[in-house]
Amino acid sequence: LNEGIGHSHAKAILMGEHSVVYGEPAIALPLKNIDMTVTITVRSDQQQLIHSKYYEGTLRDLAGSYEGIRQLIMRLLTQFNANDLGFDLRFASKIPQERGMGSSAATSIAIIRAFYQLFETKLDTKTLRHLANIEESITHGSPSGIDAATTSSSDPIFFIKNKELTPFKIDIPGYLVIADTGVMGQTGLAVSSVRRLFDEEPSSTRRLISNLGQAAIEAKQALQDGDVEQLGDLMNKAHGYLHALGVSHPHLETLVKTALKNGALGAKLTGSGIGGSIIALAKDLHDAKRIAKALIAAGAKEYWISPLSADSQAE
Ligand code: MEV
């Protein structure tokens, strides 16, 4: 083939961000039914060129926050014995960067799929995630792997670091309102600040982390029982623990409070925090729209509404 195309989608962590890095379970949802996708097209060409909204130039000069992407592409070329291959790689992404939506992992997943298609090679999920985590480790420090797992999954996942994934179906009413503060989160920084807190105050930090893990376990049960109110309560608790871990932000606090004041059953930051996005749980679409409107009035830059039971929607 002289062209390969790869797709992926955004993700939202419902419960368990940060604590997942320490081996606690987490729940994450692929956001497949809203307009947050990434498509990578790679074509054989003369030079090694990258075209994206943020970067136009050669692979060799790709640097800064794209170092992980550069190394991933180099690794793929080496793997296919094609270090000197000329290509033209185009990004088309609707996932905002550094907002807790898994933009970097989704980009890597789509790049890997595109190159495997170009080289007409079959790709299994384990290899796909392993390769994506090469980029994630360079971009974010010591990631748990949850972002690569969710952006390559069609189903919600119950995730424990270094364990086999348990995908599961969700059959529960309720909608998620995702709202972007417009402030860039910084996953690497957030993860290392929790690590520092852990070193400085081990016992209280360990308690917060295990409380987050427990809330994720209870949330899985609430999802299975179809109990949206209980899920909302657990999201509120989780947000409190994350705030105590120091990964919230004044804009996140404003949005969480606004969502609750406007009828959300629960609301929390999602992803690494210190900026990025919140998720709010609404009992129905009508409430979701009202909450979204209030979030925009309170300063959110953008919002998305996704049914919780979205796993049957086509990509
Ligand atoms: C980032 O989406 C989630 C974190 O838990 C980091 C990780 O799991 O790698 C903050």
Coordinates of C-alpha atoms and ligand atoms in Angstrom, one line a residue:
L1 CA 0.0 0.0 0.0
N2 CA 1.2 3.6 -0.4
E3 CA -1.3 4.9 2.2
G4 CA -2.3 4.0 5.7
I5 CA -5.1 5.5 7.7
G6 CA -5.6 5.2 11.5
H7 CA -8.4 6.4 13.7
S8 CA -8.9 6.8 17.4
H9 CA -11.2 8.6 19.9
A10 CA -11.0 10.6 23.1
K11 CA -11.5 9.1 26.5
A12 CA -12.9 10.3 29.9
I13 CA -11.7 8.9 33.2
L14 CA -14.9 8.4 35.2
M15 CA -13.1 7.3 38.4
G16 CA -9.6 6.7 39.5
E17 CA -7.3 9.1 37.9
H18 CA -4.0 9.5 39.8
S19 CA -4.7 6.6 42.2
V20 CA -4.5 4.3 39.1
V21 CA -0.8 5.2 38.9
Y22 CA -0.4 3.5 42.3
G23 CA -2.1 0.3 41.4
E24 CA -5.7 1.2 42.4
P25 CA -8.5 0.4 39.9
A26 CA -10.0 3.0 37.6
I27 CA -13.0 3.2 35.2
A28 CA -12.6 5.0 31.9
L29 CA -15.0 5.5 29.0
P30 CA -14.1 5.7 25.3
L31 CA -15.9 8.8 23.9
K32 CA -16.9 7.3 20.6
N33 CA -20.2 9.0 20.0
I34 CA -19.2 12.6 20.3
D35 CA -17.1 14.5 17.8
M36 CA -13.7 14.0 19.4
T37 CA -11.8 11.8 17.1
V38 CA -8.3 11.8 15.5
T39 CA -7.4 10.5 12.1
I40 CA -3.9 10.0 10.9
T41 CA -3.1 9.5 7.2
V42 CA 0.4 8.5 6.2
R43 CA 1.5 8.3 2.5
S44 CA 4.7 7.3 0.9
D45 CA 6.5 10.4 -0.3
Q46 CA 9.9 11.9 -0.8
Q47 CA 10.8 13.3 2.6
Q48 CA 9.7 12.6 6.1
L49 CA 7.1 15.3 6.6
I50 CA 4.5 16.0 9.3
H51 CA 1.5 18.3 8.8
S52 CA -0.7 19.2 11.7
K53 CA -2.5 22.3 13.1
Y54 CA 0.5 22.8 15.5
Y55 CA 3.4 21.7 13.5
E56 CA 4.6 21.7 9.8
G57 CA 8.0 20.3 9.1
T58 CA 10.3 17.3 9.1
L59 CA 10.1 14.4 11.5
R60 CA 13.7 15.1 12.5
D61 CA 12.8 18.6 13.7
L62 CA 9.7 17.6 15.6
A63 CA 10.5 18.3 19.2
G64 CA 9.2 19.7 22.5
S65 CA 6.0 18.2 23.6
Y66 CA 6.0 16.1 20.4
E67 CA 9.2 14.2 21.3
G68 CA 7.2 11.2 22.3
I69 CA 5.4 11.2 19.0
R70 CA 8.8 11.6 17.1
Q71 CA 10.3 8.7 19.0
L72 CA 7.2 6.5 18.4
I73 CA 7.4 7.1 14.6
M74 CA 11.2 6.4 14.6
R75 CA 10.5 3.2 16.5
L76 CA 7.8 2.2 14.0
L77 CA 10.2 2.9 11.0
T78 CA 12.9 0.8 12.6
Q79 CA 10.5 -2.0 13.3
F80 CA 9.5 -2.1 9.7
N81 CA 13.1 -1.8 8.5
A82 CA 12.2 1.5 6.9
N83 CA 14.3 4.2 8.5
D84 CA 14.8 6.0 5.3
L85 CA 11.3 5.7 4.1
G86 CA 9.9 9.0 2.7
F87 CA 6.4 9.8 3.9
D88 CA 3.9 12.5 4.4
L89 CA 1.9 12.2 7.7
R90 CA -1.2 14.3 8.3
F91 CA -3.0 14.8 11.6
A92 CA -6.7 15.6 11.8
S93 CA -7.7 15.9 15.4
K94 CA -10.8 17.2 17.1
I95 CA -9.5 16.3 20.6
P96 CA -8.3 19.4 22.5
Q97 CA -4.7 18.9 23.8
E98 CA -3.9 18.6 27.5
R99 CA -7.5 18.7 28.6
G100 CA -7.8 15.3 30.2
M101 CA -9.3 13.8 27.0
G102 CA -6.4 11.5 26.0
S103 CA -5.3 13.5 23.0
S104 CA -1.7 12.2 23.1
A105 CA -2.6 8.6 23.6
A106 CA -5.3 8.8 20.9
T107 CA -2.8 10.4 18.5
S108 CA -0.4 7.6 19.1
I109 CA -3.0 4.9 18.7
A110 CA -4.0 6.4 15.3
I111 CA -0.4 6.8 14.2
I112 CA 0.4 3.1 15.0
R113 CA -2.7 1.9 13.2
A114 CA -1.8 4.1 10.2
F115 CA 1.7 2.7 9.9
Y116 CA 0.6 -0.9 10.4
Q117 CA -1.9 -0.4 7.6
L118 CA 0.8 1.2 5.4
F119 CA 3.0 -1.8 5.9
E120 CA 0.0 -4.2 5.6
T121 CA 0.8 -5.8 8.9
K122 CA -1.8 -7.2 11.3
L123 CA -1.8 -5.4 14.7
D124 CA -3.0 -7.0 18.0
T125 CA -4.3 -4.8 20.8
K126 CA -1.5 -5.7 23.2
T127 CA 1.1 -4.5 20.7
L128 CA -0.9 -1.4 19.9
R129 CA -1.0 -0.4 23.6
H130 CA 2.6 -1.3 24.2
L131 CA 3.7 0.9 21.4
A132 CA 1.4 3.8 22.4
N133 CA 2.8 3.6 25.9
I134 CA 6.3 4.2 24.5
E135 CA 5.1 7.7 23.5
E136 CA 3.0 8.1 26.7
S137 CA 6.1 7.5 28.9
I138 CA 8.1 10.1 27.1
T139 CA 5.3 12.6 27.1
H140 CA 3.9 12.1 30.6
G141 CA 6.7 10.5 32.7
S142 CA 5.3 7.4 34.3
P143 CA 1.8 6.8 33.0
S144 CA -0.4 4.0 34.2
G145 CA -1.4 3.1 30.6
I146 CA -5.0 3.9 31.1
D147 CA -5.2 6.5 28.3
A148 CA -3.7 4.1 25.7
A149 CA -6.1 1.4 26.9
T150 CA -9.2 3.6 26.7
T151 CA -8.3 5.2 23.4
S152 CA -7.9 1.8 21.8
S153 CA -11.0 0.2 23.4
S154 CA -14.6 0.3 22.1
D155 CA -16.0 -0.5 25.5
P156 CA -15.7 1.1 28.9
I157 CA -12.9 -0.4 30.9
F158 CA -12.2 -1.3 34.5
F159 CA -8.4 -0.8 34.5
I160 CA -5.7 -1.9 36.9
K161 CA -2.1 -1.1 36.0
N162 CA -0.2 -4.1 34.5
K163 CA -3.2 -6.3 34.7
E164 CA -5.4 -7.7 31.9
L165 CA -8.2 -5.3 31.1
T166 CA -11.8 -5.9 31.9
P167 CA -14.0 -4.3 29.4
F168 CA -17.6 -4.1 30.4
K169 CA -20.9 -2.9 29.1
I170 CA -22.8 -0.1 30.8
D171 CA -26.5 -0.1 30.9
I172 CA -27.6 2.8 32.9
P173 CA -29.5 6.0 32.3
G174 CA -27.7 9.3 32.6
Y175 CA -25.5 11.7 30.6
L176 CA -22.1 13.0 31.1
V177 CA -21.4 16.6 30.5
I178 CA -17.8 17.2 29.8
A179 CA -16.6 20.8 30.1
D180 CA -13.2 22.2 29.3
T181 CA -11.8 25.0 31.5
G182 CA -9.7 26.1 28.6
V183 CA -6.7 25.8 31.0
M184 CA -4.0 23.4 29.8
G185 CA -3.6 20.5 32.3
Q186 CA -0.1 19.1 32.5
T187 CA -0.2 15.4 33.1
G188 CA 3.5 15.0 33.8
L189 CA 3.5 17.8 36.3
A190 CA 0.3 16.6 38.0
V191 CA 1.6 13.0 38.3
S192 CA 4.9 14.2 39.7
S193 CA 3.2 16.6 42.2
V194 CA 1.2 13.7 43.6
R195 CA 4.4 11.7 43.8
R196 CA 6.0 14.5 45.8
L197 CA 3.1 14.7 48.2
F198 CA 3.3 10.9 48.6
D199 CA 7.0 11.3 49.6
E200 CA 6.3 14.2 51.9
E201 CA 3.1 12.9 53.6
P202 CA 3.0 9.2 52.9
S203 CA 0.2 8.1 55.3
S204 CA -2.4 10.8 54.4
T205 CA -1.6 10.5 50.7
R206 CA -1.8 6.7 50.8
R207 CA -5.2 7.1 52.5
L208 CA -6.5 9.4 49.7
I209 CA -5.2 7.1 47.0
S210 CA -6.9 4.1 48.6
N211 CA -10.1 6.0 49.1
L212 CA -10.1 6.9 45.4
G213 CA -9.6 3.2 44.5
Q214 CA -12.4 2.2 46.8
A215 CA -14.7 4.8 45.2
A216 CA -13.9 3.3 41.8
I217 CA -14.8 -0.2 43.0
E218 CA -18.1 1.1 44.3
A219 CA -18.7 3.1 41.1
K220 CA -18.4 -0.1 39.1
Q221 CA -21.1 -1.6 41.3
A222 CA -23.3 1.5 40.9
L223 CA -22.9 1.2 37.1
Q224 CA -23.9 -2.5 37.2
D225 CA -26.8 -1.7 39.5
G226 CA -27.9 1.2 37.3
D227 CA -27.8 3.5 40.3
V228 CA -26.9 6.9 38.9
E229 CA -27.5 8.7 42.2
Q230 CA -24.9 6.5 44.0
L231 CA -22.5 7.1 41.0
G232 CA -23.0 10.8 41.4
D233 CA -22.2 10.7 45.1
L234 CA -19.1 8.7 44.4
M235 CA -18.0 11.2 41.8
N236 CA -18.3 14.0 44.4
K237 CA -16.3 12.0 46.9
A238 CA -13.6 11.3 44.3
H239 CA -13.4 15.0 43.4
G240 CA -12.9 15.8 47.1
Y241 CA -10.0 13.3 47.3
L242 CA -8.4 14.7 44.1
H243 CA -8.7 18.2 45.5
A244 CA -7.0 17.0 48.6
L245 CA -4.2 15.5 46.5
G246 CA -3.6 19.0 45.1
V247 CA -4.6 18.4 41.5
S248 CA -7.6 20.7 41.2
H249 CA -7.6 24.3 40.0
P250 CA -9.8 27.3 40.7
H251 CA -11.5 27.0 37.3
L252 CA -12.2 23.3 37.9
E253 CA -13.7 24.2 41.3
T254 CA -15.9 26.8 39.7
L255 CA -17.2 24.4 37.1
V256 CA -17.7 21.6 39.6
K257 CA -19.7 23.9 41.9
T258 CA -21.7 25.3 39.0
A259 CA -22.6 21.8 37.8
L260 CA -23.9 20.8 41.2
K261 CA -25.8 24.0 41.7
N262 CA -27.6 23.3 38.4
G263 CA -28.8 19.8 39.2
A264 CA -25.8 17.5 38.4
L265 CA -25.9 14.3 40.5
G266 CA -22.1 14.5 40.8
A267 CA -19.2 16.3 39.3
K268 CA -15.4 15.9 39.3
L269 CA -12.3 16.8 37.5
T270 CA -11.3 14.2 34.9
G271 CA -7.8 13.3 33.7
S272 CA -4.8 14.7 35.4
G273 CA -6.3 18.0 36.6
I274 CA -4.4 21.2 37.4
G275 CA -6.5 22.5 34.5
G276 CA -8.2 20.4 31.8
S277 CA -11.8 19.3 32.1
I278 CA -14.6 18.3 34.5
I279 CA -17.3 15.7 34.0
A280 CA -20.7 16.2 35.5
L281 CA -23.4 13.5 35.7
A282 CA -26.9 14.5 34.6
K283 CA -30.0 12.3 35.1
D284 CA -31.4 13.0 31.7
L285 CA -30.6 15.0 28.5
H286 CA -32.7 17.9 29.6
D287 CA -30.7 18.3 32.7
A288 CA -27.5 17.8 30.8
K289 CA -28.3 20.7 28.5
R290 CA -29.1 23.0 31.4
I291 CA -25.9 22.1 33.2
A292 CA -23.9 22.6 30.0
K293 CA -25.4 26.1 29.5
A294 CA -24.6 27.0 33.1
L295 CA -21.0 25.8 32.7
I296 CA -20.5 27.9 29.6
A297 CA -21.9 30.9 31.5
A298 CA -19.5 30.2 34.3
G299 CA -16.5 30.3 31.9
A300 CA -16.2 26.8 30.4
K301 CA -14.6 27.1 27.0
E302 CA -16.4 24.2 25.4
Y303 CA -18.7 21.3 26.4
W304 CA -19.7 17.9 25.1
I305 CA -22.7 15.7 26.1
S306 CA -22.4 12.0 26.0
P307 CA -24.9 9.3 27.2
L308 CA -23.2 7.1 29.8
S309 CA -24.3 4.0 28.0
A310 CA -22.7 4.9 24.8
D311 CA -20.9 1.7 24.1
S312 CA -23.3 0.5 21.4
Q313 CA -22.7 3.6 19.3
A314 CA -20.7 3.1 16.1
E315 CA -17.4 4.9 15.8
Ligands
MEV1 C1 -4.3 10.8 33.0 O1 -5.3 10.7 32.0 C2 -4.5 9.9 34.1 C3 -3.5 9.9 35.2 O2 -4.0 9.0 36.2 C4 -2.1 9.5 34.8 C5 -2.0 8.1 34.4 O3 -2.9 7.2 34.7 O4 -1.1 7.8 33.6 C6 -3.5 11.3 35.9

